[in-house]
Amino acid sequence: MVSVTGLNHRYGEGPTALTVLCGLEMEVERGGYAAVTGVSGAGKSTLLAILGGLEPVQQGRVLVAGMDVSLLSGCELARFRRERIGFVFQDFGLLTMLSARENVEVALALARVPRCDRRRQADSLLAEVGLADRAGHRPARLSGGELQRVAMARALANHPQVLLADEPTGNLDEGTAGRVMDLLERLREERGCTLVVITHNPELAARADHRLRLSRGRLVSL
Amino acid sequence: MSWDDAALLALRSLGRRCARSLLAGLGVALGTTLLVALLGIAATADSRIVSQLSHGGPAAAIHVRDAMPDPAGYDSDSLMSGPHRDLGDDAVAAIHRASHVTSVVPFLSSSALVVPCPGITPGSPDAPVPCRQPVQGYFGALVGTDLTRSRDLPITLLAGRLPAAGSMTEVAVTQSYVQRVHLDVTHRAAVLGSEIEFATPQLLPGGGTRFRGRWYRAEVVGVVAQTVDGGDFLVPIQQTQVARQWALGGADSRTLRRPTSPYTGLVVVADSLDNVHAVRQEIFAIGYANSAPEHLVASVQKYLHVVDIVLGGIGAVALAIAVIGVANTLLAAVRERWREIGVLKALGASDADVARWFLVEAGMLGVAGGLAGTAAGAGLAASVALAVNHYLVGQGLQGIDLGGPPVGLLVGAPAVAVLLAVIAAVVPALRAARLPVREALGG
């Protein structure tokens, strides 16, 4: 489901160029759960961005959800993200002017779900993450854990084959972080999607099937 | 993301920064207000000036006389007539058949001895206001026409109403009559309800100027700025037709000719100012003298168009400045929504989806500002027109057409505001759409 071969990535040109990924190899099977750890600046977020089609592939081969990401154009990448990928961000990435339901509906709208079905699906997704009673609330009125659960509901709106989470518990306290990760894992199991999580938290990483540490641009299995 | 999804997103984005959105919309509204008000006032002024030139009648009106044309008058605005020629229904029908003619209204003038306030002793405390000072009888001219077609005639009603069609006992007077009965023109309405006695003459045989009159009384029901043919009294044509029949029963003399022509003249209206000259030439060809201020109106209109362009230009500059404000607001919004743009793109929004969001937002500002500005501009133009009208009428002058700004302007101004706002949003929208997603997400 996720297959990375000989991935090189660097920022800048010439002598000041900074290599962040160097001949990186990675394999996660369908429905698998991989946790990537590493020090700050190790390239974890860059790796996740490349997997999600947010960053162009400079060198190497990246297969995600059956698509060779390195071969996709701008429009195709947008479609790839829209149809196959779900993102969960550390800072939730919710649109503050929209309610929880509307945030989910935006993802459904982008996924071309008919307007008449969106509300029902959004409510169903919010119920799935335990926020049925907070659907009409705007982000400013939700707690950190609730915000992340809304973000997770939104990420699942397009029935992604791969769920990419960039430090999803980074802004949450320990108890909430644990509950969010429980939910994320449950959703992965129920929906059978592949989960790749970037985290600094070794306890959360320990729960993954594949524990990978990014060091000097290469992944090391733990 | 469809257009209505983009509209919802845009609406919420505008609501989030209410004050800034309001200011940007207000800028568009003010620009549109200025544009509509200036062009509306200019249009009113144009119609007032053209109306003044055409004595309150249609701008494309042509006056035809019961006379042969003088070749010198073929290319002149002034009436240059040759010998008398009767003007009857055959001529009316022939002129009506001419191309570009929309209406032909005949009129018949007749002279009469006029006695204001018959049977009332001047100075009597019971006398109506216009009859309190003695007024001598005098010879005046009655102009009779089909008053059901007053829109096609150079008639401006200043007070009261026009005489009922076919009435033999109602008359409208001009302001010269108001002054003759020693009233100030600003109090012209006081003349309404008073009576006038007319004596239309029939020349007695014997070659002299002795005549007998056909006496009748009429009530003053209205005051007009001018009659069709320069007389003091405007009446239904039946009154002057009876007067003509009465005159035909008498003798003829060099000084007081018997009125052989069924009509004194016609008011012919062309379908447009551009066709006035062609219609005049056809009437010349039929054999009647005519006049129309076509050259004067055309040259004045050229200057008026220049004024329109200048005023429109000022309004357009104001609108352009407002639209630059919209562009500035949206550029700030792009910077502010950097992260949100990144999130949308991460969720699969295409560049077009992101651009649509900003274009729709600009369109909404344009619609709100354009509609509000058009309404305010039309209101402002109407207020100015009302004030000017009040002043003109108060001064005893012909008022102005209060029809409001042209419909094209009312429809076009909001459309222009929306179009300019959307054009202004192109750069911010492109900047947002082309934002690298990773950069937008802050990576």
XYZ file of C-alpha atoms in Angstrom:
665
model
C 0.000 0.000 0.000
C 2.923 2.331 0.770
C 6.152 1.542 -0.974
C 9.127 3.883 -1.089
C 12.283 3.028 -3.005
C 15.483 5.054 -3.208
C 13.857 8.293 -2.148
C 16.202 11.273 -2.070
C 15.082 14.761 -1.134
C 16.934 17.938 -0.455
C 16.181 21.581 0.069
C 18.134 24.268 -1.779
C 20.851 24.066 -4.401
C 24.642 24.037 -4.443
C 26.847 23.999 -1.376
C 24.073 25.190 0.922
C 21.743 22.380 -0.122
C 20.328 20.375 2.756
C 19.699 16.689 2.166
C 16.828 15.471 4.336
C 16.050 12.098 2.803
C 18.783 9.923 1.434
C 18.023 6.655 -0.372
C 15.047 6.062 1.868
C 13.279 2.712 1.635
C 9.935 1.960 3.247
C 7.162 -0.603 2.933
C 3.812 -0.682 4.720
C 1.216 -3.246 3.726
C -2.496 -2.524 3.182
C -4.154 -1.904 6.522
C -0.773 -1.606 8.193
C 0.152 0.887 10.879
C 3.548 2.579 10.757
C 4.888 5.094 13.245
C 7.811 7.273 12.195
C 9.885 8.944 14.877
C 12.977 11.059 14.744
C 14.468 14.258 16.041
C 13.176 17.598 14.846
C 14.451 18.394 11.355
C 15.033 14.756 10.557
C 12.647 14.952 7.604
C 9.612 13.227 9.085
C 7.161 15.850 7.872
C 8.864 15.968 4.476
C 8.414 12.217 4.162
C 4.746 12.499 5.087
C 4.283 15.375 2.613
C 5.833 13.307 -0.164
C 3.640 10.314 0.676
C 0.578 12.575 0.603
C 1.494 14.251 -2.663
C 2.061 17.617 -1.015
C 5.740 17.717 -1.919
C 7.111 16.675 -5.317
C 9.234 13.566 -5.542
C 12.746 14.682 -6.517
C 14.318 11.292 -6.894
C 13.130 7.763 -6.237
C 9.880 5.920 -6.516
C 6.910 6.415 -4.232
C 3.885 4.151 -4.563
C 0.921 5.078 -2.397
C -2.515 3.493 -2.645
C -1.560 1.995 -5.966
C -0.430 5.282 -7.494
C 3.104 6.256 -8.450
C 3.138 9.691 -6.854
C 6.286 10.732 -8.708
C 4.427 10.504 -12.042
C 1.399 12.628 -11.099
C 0.831 16.180 -12.342
C -0.599 19.013 -10.209
C -4.227 18.226 -11.033
C -3.666 14.500 -10.651
C -2.048 15.063 -7.270
C -5.088 17.049 -6.121
C -7.318 14.209 -7.272
C -5.031 11.654 -5.616
C -5.321 13.499 -2.302
C -9.053 13.968 -2.749
C -9.767 10.299 -3.461
C -7.126 8.232 -1.686
C -5.502 10.165 1.155
C -6.683 11.423 4.522
C -4.654 13.954 6.466
C -4.621 14.640 10.187
C -2.547 17.629 11.248
C -0.929 18.457 14.561
C -2.751 21.804 14.708
C -5.991 20.188 13.423
C -6.223 22.435 10.336
C -9.907 23.182 10.797
C -11.530 26.157 9.095
C -12.446 28.394 12.011
C -15.393 30.079 10.325
C -17.168 26.755 9.802
C -18.863 24.473 12.299
C -17.587 20.954 12.973
C -20.185 19.576 10.585
C -19.331 22.096 7.879
C -15.637 21.291 8.194
C -16.458 17.680 7.415
C -18.824 18.780 4.659
C -16.014 20.716 2.972
C -14.078 17.489 2.567
C -17.230 15.781 1.282
C -17.798 18.657 -1.167
C -14.247 18.325 -2.437
C -14.846 14.582 -2.801
C -17.846 15.472 -5.034
C -20.420 13.972 -2.670
C -23.889 15.268 -3.633
C -25.100 18.113 -1.429
C -28.160 16.173 -0.278
C -25.982 13.384 1.177
C -23.365 15.542 2.821
C -25.131 16.436 6.016
C -26.100 12.859 6.734
C -22.592 11.592 6.032
C -20.968 14.376 8.059
C -23.216 13.664 11.033
C -22.490 9.978 10.720
C -18.725 10.609 10.696
C -18.963 12.932 13.674
C -21.019 10.328 15.512
C -18.323 7.809 14.697
C -15.737 9.951 16.505
C -18.150 10.669 19.361
C -19.043 14.225 18.479
C -22.667 13.895 17.381
C -23.713 16.488 19.915
C -21.038 18.997 18.897
C -21.733 19.048 15.149
C -23.005 22.611 15.136
C -20.159 24.008 17.193
C -17.376 26.061 15.724
C -13.740 25.154 16.449
C -13.389 27.978 18.958
C -15.910 26.217 21.198
C -14.271 22.773 21.070
C -11.495 21.324 23.210
C -8.182 20.139 21.759
C -9.278 16.506 21.805
C -12.578 17.372 20.145
C -10.825 19.417 17.498
C -8.585 16.507 16.646
C -11.571 14.189 16.477
C -13.301 16.566 14.061
C -10.101 16.574 12.005
C -10.158 12.783 12.016
C -13.796 12.699 10.926
C -12.909 15.066 8.114
C -9.905 12.939 7.117
C -12.181 9.905 6.810
C -14.803 11.708 4.732
C -13.399 10.546 1.408
C -12.898 6.934 2.560
C -9.104 7.166 2.210
C -6.937 4.160 1.539
C -4.060 5.785 3.398
C -4.356 7.942 6.489
C -1.392 10.230 7.157
C -1.152 11.847 10.576
C 1.503 14.412 11.376
C 1.989 14.436 15.142
C -1.759 14.117 15.765
C -1.287 14.237 19.531
C 1.376 16.925 19.598
C -0.997 19.555 20.943
C -2.863 17.308 23.351
C -2.321 16.308 26.950
C -1.292 12.749 27.718
C -4.749 11.423 28.549
C -6.408 13.004 25.538
C -3.547 11.922 23.300
C -4.067 8.322 24.341
C -7.796 8.485 23.634
C -7.209 10.102 20.241
C -4.719 7.412 19.277
C -7.153 4.723 20.443
C -9.762 6.212 18.206
C -7.374 6.518 15.284
C -6.389 2.884 15.588
C -9.993 1.766 15.916
C -10.972 3.685 12.821
C -8.040 2.181 10.919
C -9.100 -1.317 11.889
C -12.749 -0.730 11.079
C -12.046 0.860 7.727
C -9.009 -1.159 6.782
C -6.926 1.791 5.745
C -3.189 2.106 6.041
C -2.019 4.456 8.787
C 1.279 6.317 8.833
C 1.817 8.449 11.924
C 4.616 10.877 12.639
C 5.185 11.215 16.358
C 7.720 12.220 18.952
C 5.976 10.144 21.553
C 7.755 6.771 21.972
C 4.757 5.285 23.825
C 2.438 6.014 20.940
C 5.023 4.779 18.455
C 5.259 1.555 20.395
C 1.634 0.758 19.512
C 2.406 0.590 15.741
C 3.044 -2.532 13.651
C 6.041 -0.832 12.055
C 8.176 1.391 14.235
C 10.564 3.388 12.112
C 13.079 6.020 13.133
C 14.344 8.572 10.672
C 18.013 9.212 11.128
C 20.404 10.959 8.731
C 17.817 10.733 5.979
C 17.336 6.991 6.305
C 14.707 4.924 8.075
C 15.779 2.471 10.667
C 13.402 -0.201 11.970
C 13.162 -0.364 15.735
C -15.946 22.294 -5.094
C -18.989 23.704 -6.854
C -19.844 27.398 -7.178
C -22.428 27.211 -4.388
C -19.926 25.480 -2.091
C -17.493 28.279 -2.889
C -20.273 30.784 -2.175
C -20.888 29.295 1.286
C -17.170 29.374 2.055
C -16.892 32.943 0.750
C -19.914 34.062 2.763
C -18.448 32.630 5.963
C -15.074 34.185 5.197
C -16.700 37.586 4.709
C -18.627 37.139 7.945
C -15.457 36.311 9.846
C -13.977 39.721 9.046
C -17.179 41.699 9.170
C -15.668 45.159 9.521
C -13.138 44.661 6.751
C -15.739 43.133 4.438
C -18.128 45.954 5.244
C -15.508 48.576 4.431
C -14.598 46.900 1.149
C -18.285 46.604 0.229
C -18.875 50.186 1.309
C -16.092 51.309 -0.993
C -17.771 49.557 -3.925
C -21.126 50.988 -2.850
C -19.767 54.530 -2.702
C -18.095 54.186 -6.081
C -21.293 52.820 -7.605
C -23.338 55.511 -5.876
C -21.190 58.209 -7.417
C -21.335 56.580 -10.852
C -25.119 56.131 -10.802
C -25.817 59.523 -9.231
C -23.622 61.432 -11.673
C -24.931 59.623 -14.730
C -28.505 59.785 -13.407
C -28.261 63.521 -12.812
C -26.621 63.941 -16.210
C -29.434 61.978 -17.875
C -32.038 64.117 -16.104
C -30.217 67.287 -17.097
C -29.951 66.029 -20.679
C -33.669 65.335 -20.866
C -34.410 68.730 -19.267
C -32.284 70.553 -21.797
C -33.657 68.633 -24.758
C -37.153 69.067 -23.349
C -36.570 72.804 -23.071
C -35.459 72.884 -26.688
C -38.572 70.992 -27.729
C -40.848 73.069 -25.448
C -41.748 70.150 -23.243
C -42.848 67.902 -26.071
C -41.091 64.887 -27.531
C -37.557 65.721 -28.627
C -38.306 64.254 -32.046
C -41.398 66.448 -32.609
C -41.886 68.382 -35.870
C -44.268 71.311 -36.248
C -46.155 71.366 -39.538
C -48.036 74.504 -40.688
C -50.933 75.027 -43.054
C -48.610 76.574 -45.612
C -46.481 75.636 -48.571
C -42.805 75.110 -47.769
C -40.220 77.749 -48.534
C -37.197 76.016 -50.137
C -34.922 78.117 -47.921
C -36.362 76.320 -44.918
C -35.460 72.817 -46.056
C -32.249 72.757 -44.039
C -33.204 75.181 -41.316
C -34.563 74.620 -37.815
C -36.809 77.685 -38.188
C -40.192 77.763 -39.824
C -40.009 79.279 -43.298
C -43.351 79.092 -44.968
C -44.652 80.027 -48.363
C -48.266 80.744 -49.334
C -51.166 79.326 -47.314
C -52.235 75.794 -48.079
C -55.168 74.051 -46.452
C -54.239 71.241 -44.122
C -56.893 68.569 -43.888
C -57.382 64.923 -43.078
C -55.905 63.835 -46.430
C -52.643 65.564 -45.565
C -52.738 64.102 -42.046
C -53.139 60.607 -43.502
C -50.348 61.167 -46.040
C -47.944 62.363 -43.377
C -48.939 59.495 -41.095
C -47.987 57.069 -43.855
C -44.497 58.537 -44.111
C -41.715 56.333 -42.794
C -40.399 56.831 -39.234
C -43.550 58.701 -38.151
C -44.972 57.463 -34.854
C -47.771 59.976 -34.320
C -49.529 62.908 -35.972
C -51.637 65.215 -33.799
C -53.515 68.036 -35.529
C -54.350 71.317 -33.839
C -56.629 74.164 -34.790
C -56.158 77.711 -33.528
C -58.822 80.313 -33.380
C -58.928 83.871 -32.144
C -61.535 85.051 -29.669
C -62.480 87.987 -27.529
C -61.574 87.014 -23.987
C -63.415 88.342 -20.962
C -61.937 87.115 -17.666
C -64.245 86.719 -14.690
C -67.570 87.442 -16.399
C -70.327 88.852 -14.223
C -68.105 89.501 -11.219
C -67.570 92.952 -9.831
C -63.865 93.568 -9.321
C -63.010 94.519 -5.766
C -66.005 92.688 -4.347
C -65.015 90.754 -1.206
C -66.867 87.705 -2.566
C -64.943 87.766 -5.824
C -62.580 84.876 -6.479
C -58.892 85.741 -6.084
C -58.199 86.149 -9.836
C -61.172 88.473 -10.201
C -60.406 91.032 -7.500
C -58.727 93.464 -9.856
C -60.353 94.760 -13.009
C -59.168 93.160 -16.246
C -60.150 94.461 -19.666
C -61.375 92.085 -22.340
C -58.793 91.359 -25.016
C -58.275 89.310 -28.160
C -56.500 86.059 -27.491
C -55.850 82.820 -29.284
C -57.399 79.457 -28.412
C -55.471 76.389 -29.450
C -57.572 73.273 -29.801
C -56.103 69.816 -30.030
C -56.693 66.215 -29.074
C -55.800 66.390 -25.399
C -55.952 62.626 -24.968
C -52.623 62.606 -26.801
C -50.894 65.199 -24.649
C -47.782 63.020 -24.318
C -47.098 63.627 -28.008
C -47.550 67.380 -27.674
C -45.334 70.193 -26.386
C -47.551 70.756 -23.349
C -46.346 71.025 -19.767
C -48.974 71.041 -17.071
C -47.998 73.330 -14.184
C -51.187 73.194 -12.089
C -54.598 71.527 -12.137
C -55.368 69.261 -15.063
C -55.939 69.382 -18.774
C -59.502 69.977 -20.017
C -61.493 66.788 -20.479
C -61.436 65.530 -24.058
C -64.424 66.901 -25.974
C -65.412 69.322 -23.221
C -66.962 72.569 -24.451
C -66.747 74.271 -21.065
C -63.206 73.674 -19.824
C -59.998 75.485 -20.640
C -56.344 75.491 -19.552
C -54.534 78.814 -19.473
C -50.916 79.795 -19.840
C -48.953 81.855 -17.353
C -49.382 84.963 -19.463
C -53.101 84.803 -18.586
C -52.179 84.313 -14.922
C -50.118 87.508 -15.087
C -52.854 89.303 -17.004
C -55.252 88.769 -14.080
C -52.577 90.271 -11.799
C -51.544 87.042 -10.139
C -47.989 86.053 -9.347
C -46.958 82.970 -11.348
C -45.951 81.222 -8.145
C -49.618 81.425 -7.084
C -50.939 80.265 -10.421
C -53.150 77.604 -8.838
C -55.406 80.430 -7.587
C -56.715 80.843 -11.117
C -58.199 77.361 -11.106
C -61.975 77.314 -10.863
C -62.432 80.851 -12.211
C -64.445 81.460 -15.386
C -63.624 83.055 -18.702
C -66.104 84.180 -21.322
C -65.077 83.781 -24.945
C -66.600 85.365 -28.017
C -65.473 83.702 -31.231
C -66.040 86.117 -34.141
C -68.156 85.878 -37.295
C -67.515 88.748 -39.704
C -70.594 90.628 -40.766
C -71.127 91.323 -44.474
C -70.322 94.804 -45.764
C -66.560 94.701 -46.118
C -65.808 96.235 -42.705
C -64.426 94.708 -39.515
C -67.773 94.495 -37.727
C -68.494 91.077 -36.343
C -70.811 89.283 -34.051
C -69.613 86.859 -31.438
C -70.564 83.389 -30.405
C -70.407 83.689 -26.641
C -69.693 80.873 -24.241
C -68.150 80.409 -20.832
C -65.451 78.000 -19.771
C -63.973 77.102 -16.412
C -60.208 77.245 -15.908
C -59.157 73.722 -14.932
C -55.405 73.897 -15.500
C -52.333 76.015 -16.053
C -49.849 75.002 -18.733
C -46.347 76.247 -19.497
C -47.216 76.735 -23.134
C -49.830 75.718 -25.634
C -49.067 73.866 -28.834
C -49.253 76.956 -31.015
C -48.363 79.898 -28.838
C -51.891 80.900 -27.763
C -53.041 81.767 -24.236
C -55.672 79.048 -24.006
C -55.516 75.325 -24.536
C -58.866 73.664 -25.255
C -60.223 70.444 -26.733
C -60.200 70.710 -30.520
C -64.020 70.524 -30.607
C -64.175 74.069 -29.184
C -62.049 75.558 -31.952
C -63.801 73.453 -34.601
C -67.122 74.975 -33.531
C -65.479 78.420 -33.626
C -64.231 77.704 -37.148
C -67.698 76.614 -38.317
C -69.102 79.788 -36.831
C -66.490 81.915 -38.617
C -67.113 80.117 -41.911
C -70.753 81.246 -41.741
C -69.699 84.859 -41.927
C -68.082 87.098 -44.494
C -64.460 87.281 -45.531
C -62.135 90.257 -45.520
C -58.468 91.059 -46.018
C -57.913 91.732 -42.342
C -59.923 88.850 -40.908
C -59.686 85.860 -43.191
C -62.166 83.049 -43.006
C -60.381 79.903 -41.715
C -60.610 77.570 -44.694
C -58.065 75.063 -43.431
C -59.481 72.307 -41.168
C -56.285 72.387 -39.139
C -53.806 75.157 -38.383
C -50.965 72.728 -38.004
C -49.773 69.333 -36.887
C -47.350 67.978 -34.365
C -45.585 65.056 -36.004
C -43.365 62.809 -33.882
C -40.547 60.853 -35.509
C -39.451 57.513 -34.092
C -36.044 58.930 -33.171
C -34.031 62.123 -33.266
C -31.879 60.590 -35.981
C -34.897 60.330 -38.264
C -36.290 63.827 -37.727
C -34.487 65.165 -40.794
C -35.773 62.366 -43.037
C -39.351 62.870 -41.830
C -39.089 66.625 -42.379
C -37.938 66.042 -45.953
C -40.911 63.758 -46.598
C -43.292 66.395 -45.240
C -41.625 68.976 -47.493
C -42.173 66.574 -50.379
C -45.863 66.239 -49.463
C -45.963 70.009 -49.649
C -46.107 71.530 -46.174
C -43.844 73.923 -44.323
C -42.452 72.503 -41.115
C -39.877 73.171 -38.440
C -37.956 71.257 -35.777
C -34.924 72.166 -33.683
C -33.048 69.215 -35.160
C -29.701 70.949 -35.695
C -29.863 72.681 -32.347
C -30.800 69.474 -30.514
C -28.103 67.521 -32.363
C -25.360 69.998 -31.561
C -26.489 70.371 -27.940
C -26.588 66.597 -27.599
C -22.981 66.369 -28.742
C -21.946 68.643 -25.905
C -24.185 66.770 -23.500
C -22.497 63.522 -24.476
C -19.138 65.060 -23.644
C -20.490 66.049 -20.237
C -21.898 62.527 -19.781
C -18.513 61.025 -20.618
C -16.716 63.310 -18.160
C -19.204 62.609 -15.358
C -19.206 58.901 -16.142
C -15.418 58.981 -16.100
C -15.396 60.545 -12.634
C -17.797 57.873 -11.395
C -15.763 55.138 -13.053
C -12.569 56.381 -11.380
C -14.327 56.314 -8.005
C -15.510 52.782 -8.713
C -12.030 51.748 -9.843
C -10.532 53.081 -6.596
C -13.126 51.113 -4.654
C -12.291 48.003 -6.620
C -8.606 48.452 -5.833
C -9.782 48.364 -2.211
C -11.414 45.008 -2.927
C -8.153 43.724 -4.426
C -6.253 44.935 -1.375
C -8.738 43.288 0.970
C -8.453 40.002 -0.864
C -4.658 40.126 -0.975
C -4.705 40.575 2.793
C -7.192 37.701 3.014
C -4.877 35.434 1.011
C -2.042 36.145 3.437
C -4.352 35.617 6.381
C -5.770 32.363 5.022
C -2.415 30.939 3.979
C -2.848 27.959 6.253
C -6.506 27.398 5.310
C -5.580 27.381 1.635
C -2.971 24.732 2.427
C -5.489 22.636 4.351
C -8.015 22.825 1.508
C -5.366 21.763 -0.972
C -4.305 18.913 1.309
C -7.932 17.800 1.339
C -7.828 17.682 -2.443
C -8.927 21.145 -3.537
C -7.618 22.000 -6.980
C -6.129 25.358 -7.908
C -9.446 26.203 -9.581
C -11.357 25.408 -6.374
C -9.187 27.797 -4.386
C -9.393 30.529 -7.058
C -13.186 30.113 -7.160
C -13.395 30.784 -3.427
C -11.746 34.197 -3.805
C -13.523 35.110 -7.041
C -16.915 34.345 -5.520
C -15.999 36.372 -2.454
C -15.118 39.343 -4.656
C -18.307 38.822 -6.635
C -20.323 38.942 -3.416
C -18.679 42.215 -2.429
C -19.437 43.489 -5.920
C -23.080 42.385 -5.792
C -23.713 43.824 -2.325
C -21.808 47.035 -2.996
C -23.159 47.368 -6.520
C -26.809 46.924 -5.541
C -26.547 49.159 -2.479
C -24.630 51.766 -4.464
C -27.098 51.683 -7.338
C -30.028 52.130 -4.960
C -28.251 54.958 -3.146
C -27.163 56.579 -6.409
C -30.671 56.402 -7.844
C -32.021 57.855 -4.610
C -29.453 60.638 -4.678
C -30.203 61.438 -8.311
C -33.931 61.426 -7.569
C -33.424 63.730 -4.572
C -31.415 66.173 -6.653
C -34.031 66.026 -9.410
C -36.815 66.641 -6.882
C -34.997 69.624 -5.410
C -34.303 71.073 -8.863
C -37.880 70.372 -9.914
C -39.202 72.112 -6.818
C -37.053 75.140 -7.579
C -37.991 75.275 -11.280
C -41.714 74.890 -10.675
C -41.497 77.447 -7.892
C -39.971 79.845 -10.362
C -42.839 79.246 -12.772
C -40.655 77.237 -15.125
C -41.274 73.900 -16.687
C -40.325 71.072 -14.311
C -38.082 68.174 -15.127
C -38.812 64.605 -15.959
C -38.674 62.654 -12.683
C -38.501 59.303 -14.393
C -35.263 58.478 -12.558
C -31.981 57.195 -13.973
C -32.184 55.172 -17.198
C -33.019 51.490 -16.743
C -29.805 50.573 -18.561
C -27.828 52.408 -15.894
C -29.726 50.737 -13.057
C -29.032 47.306 -14.528
C -25.568 48.051 -15.851
C -24.053 49.712 -12.775
C -24.306 46.670 -10.453
C -23.125 44.458 -13.299
C -20.090 46.698 -13.836
C -19.405 46.728 -10.075
C -19.493 42.918 -9.949
C -17.367 42.588 -13.064
C -14.730 45.021 -11.798
C -14.685 43.380 -8.357
C -14.161 39.961 -9.941
C -11.433 41.349 -12.205
C -9.795 42.883 -9.138
C -9.874 39.465 -7.481
C -8.037 37.741 -10.306
C -4.552 38.493 -8.968
C -5.326 37.515 -5.339
C -7.189 34.424 -6.551
C -4.292 33.344 -8.757
C -1.846 33.972 -5.959
C -3.936 31.799 -3.637
C -4.434 29.097 -6.259
C -0.752 28.857 -7.124
C 0.406 28.757 -3.543
C 2.587 25.639 -3.084
C 0.602 23.460 -0.724
C 3.543 22.584 1.517
C 4.467 26.247 1.841
C 0.881 27.111 2.649
C 0.783 24.451 5.337
C 3.872 26.018 6.868
C 6.207 23.155 6.146
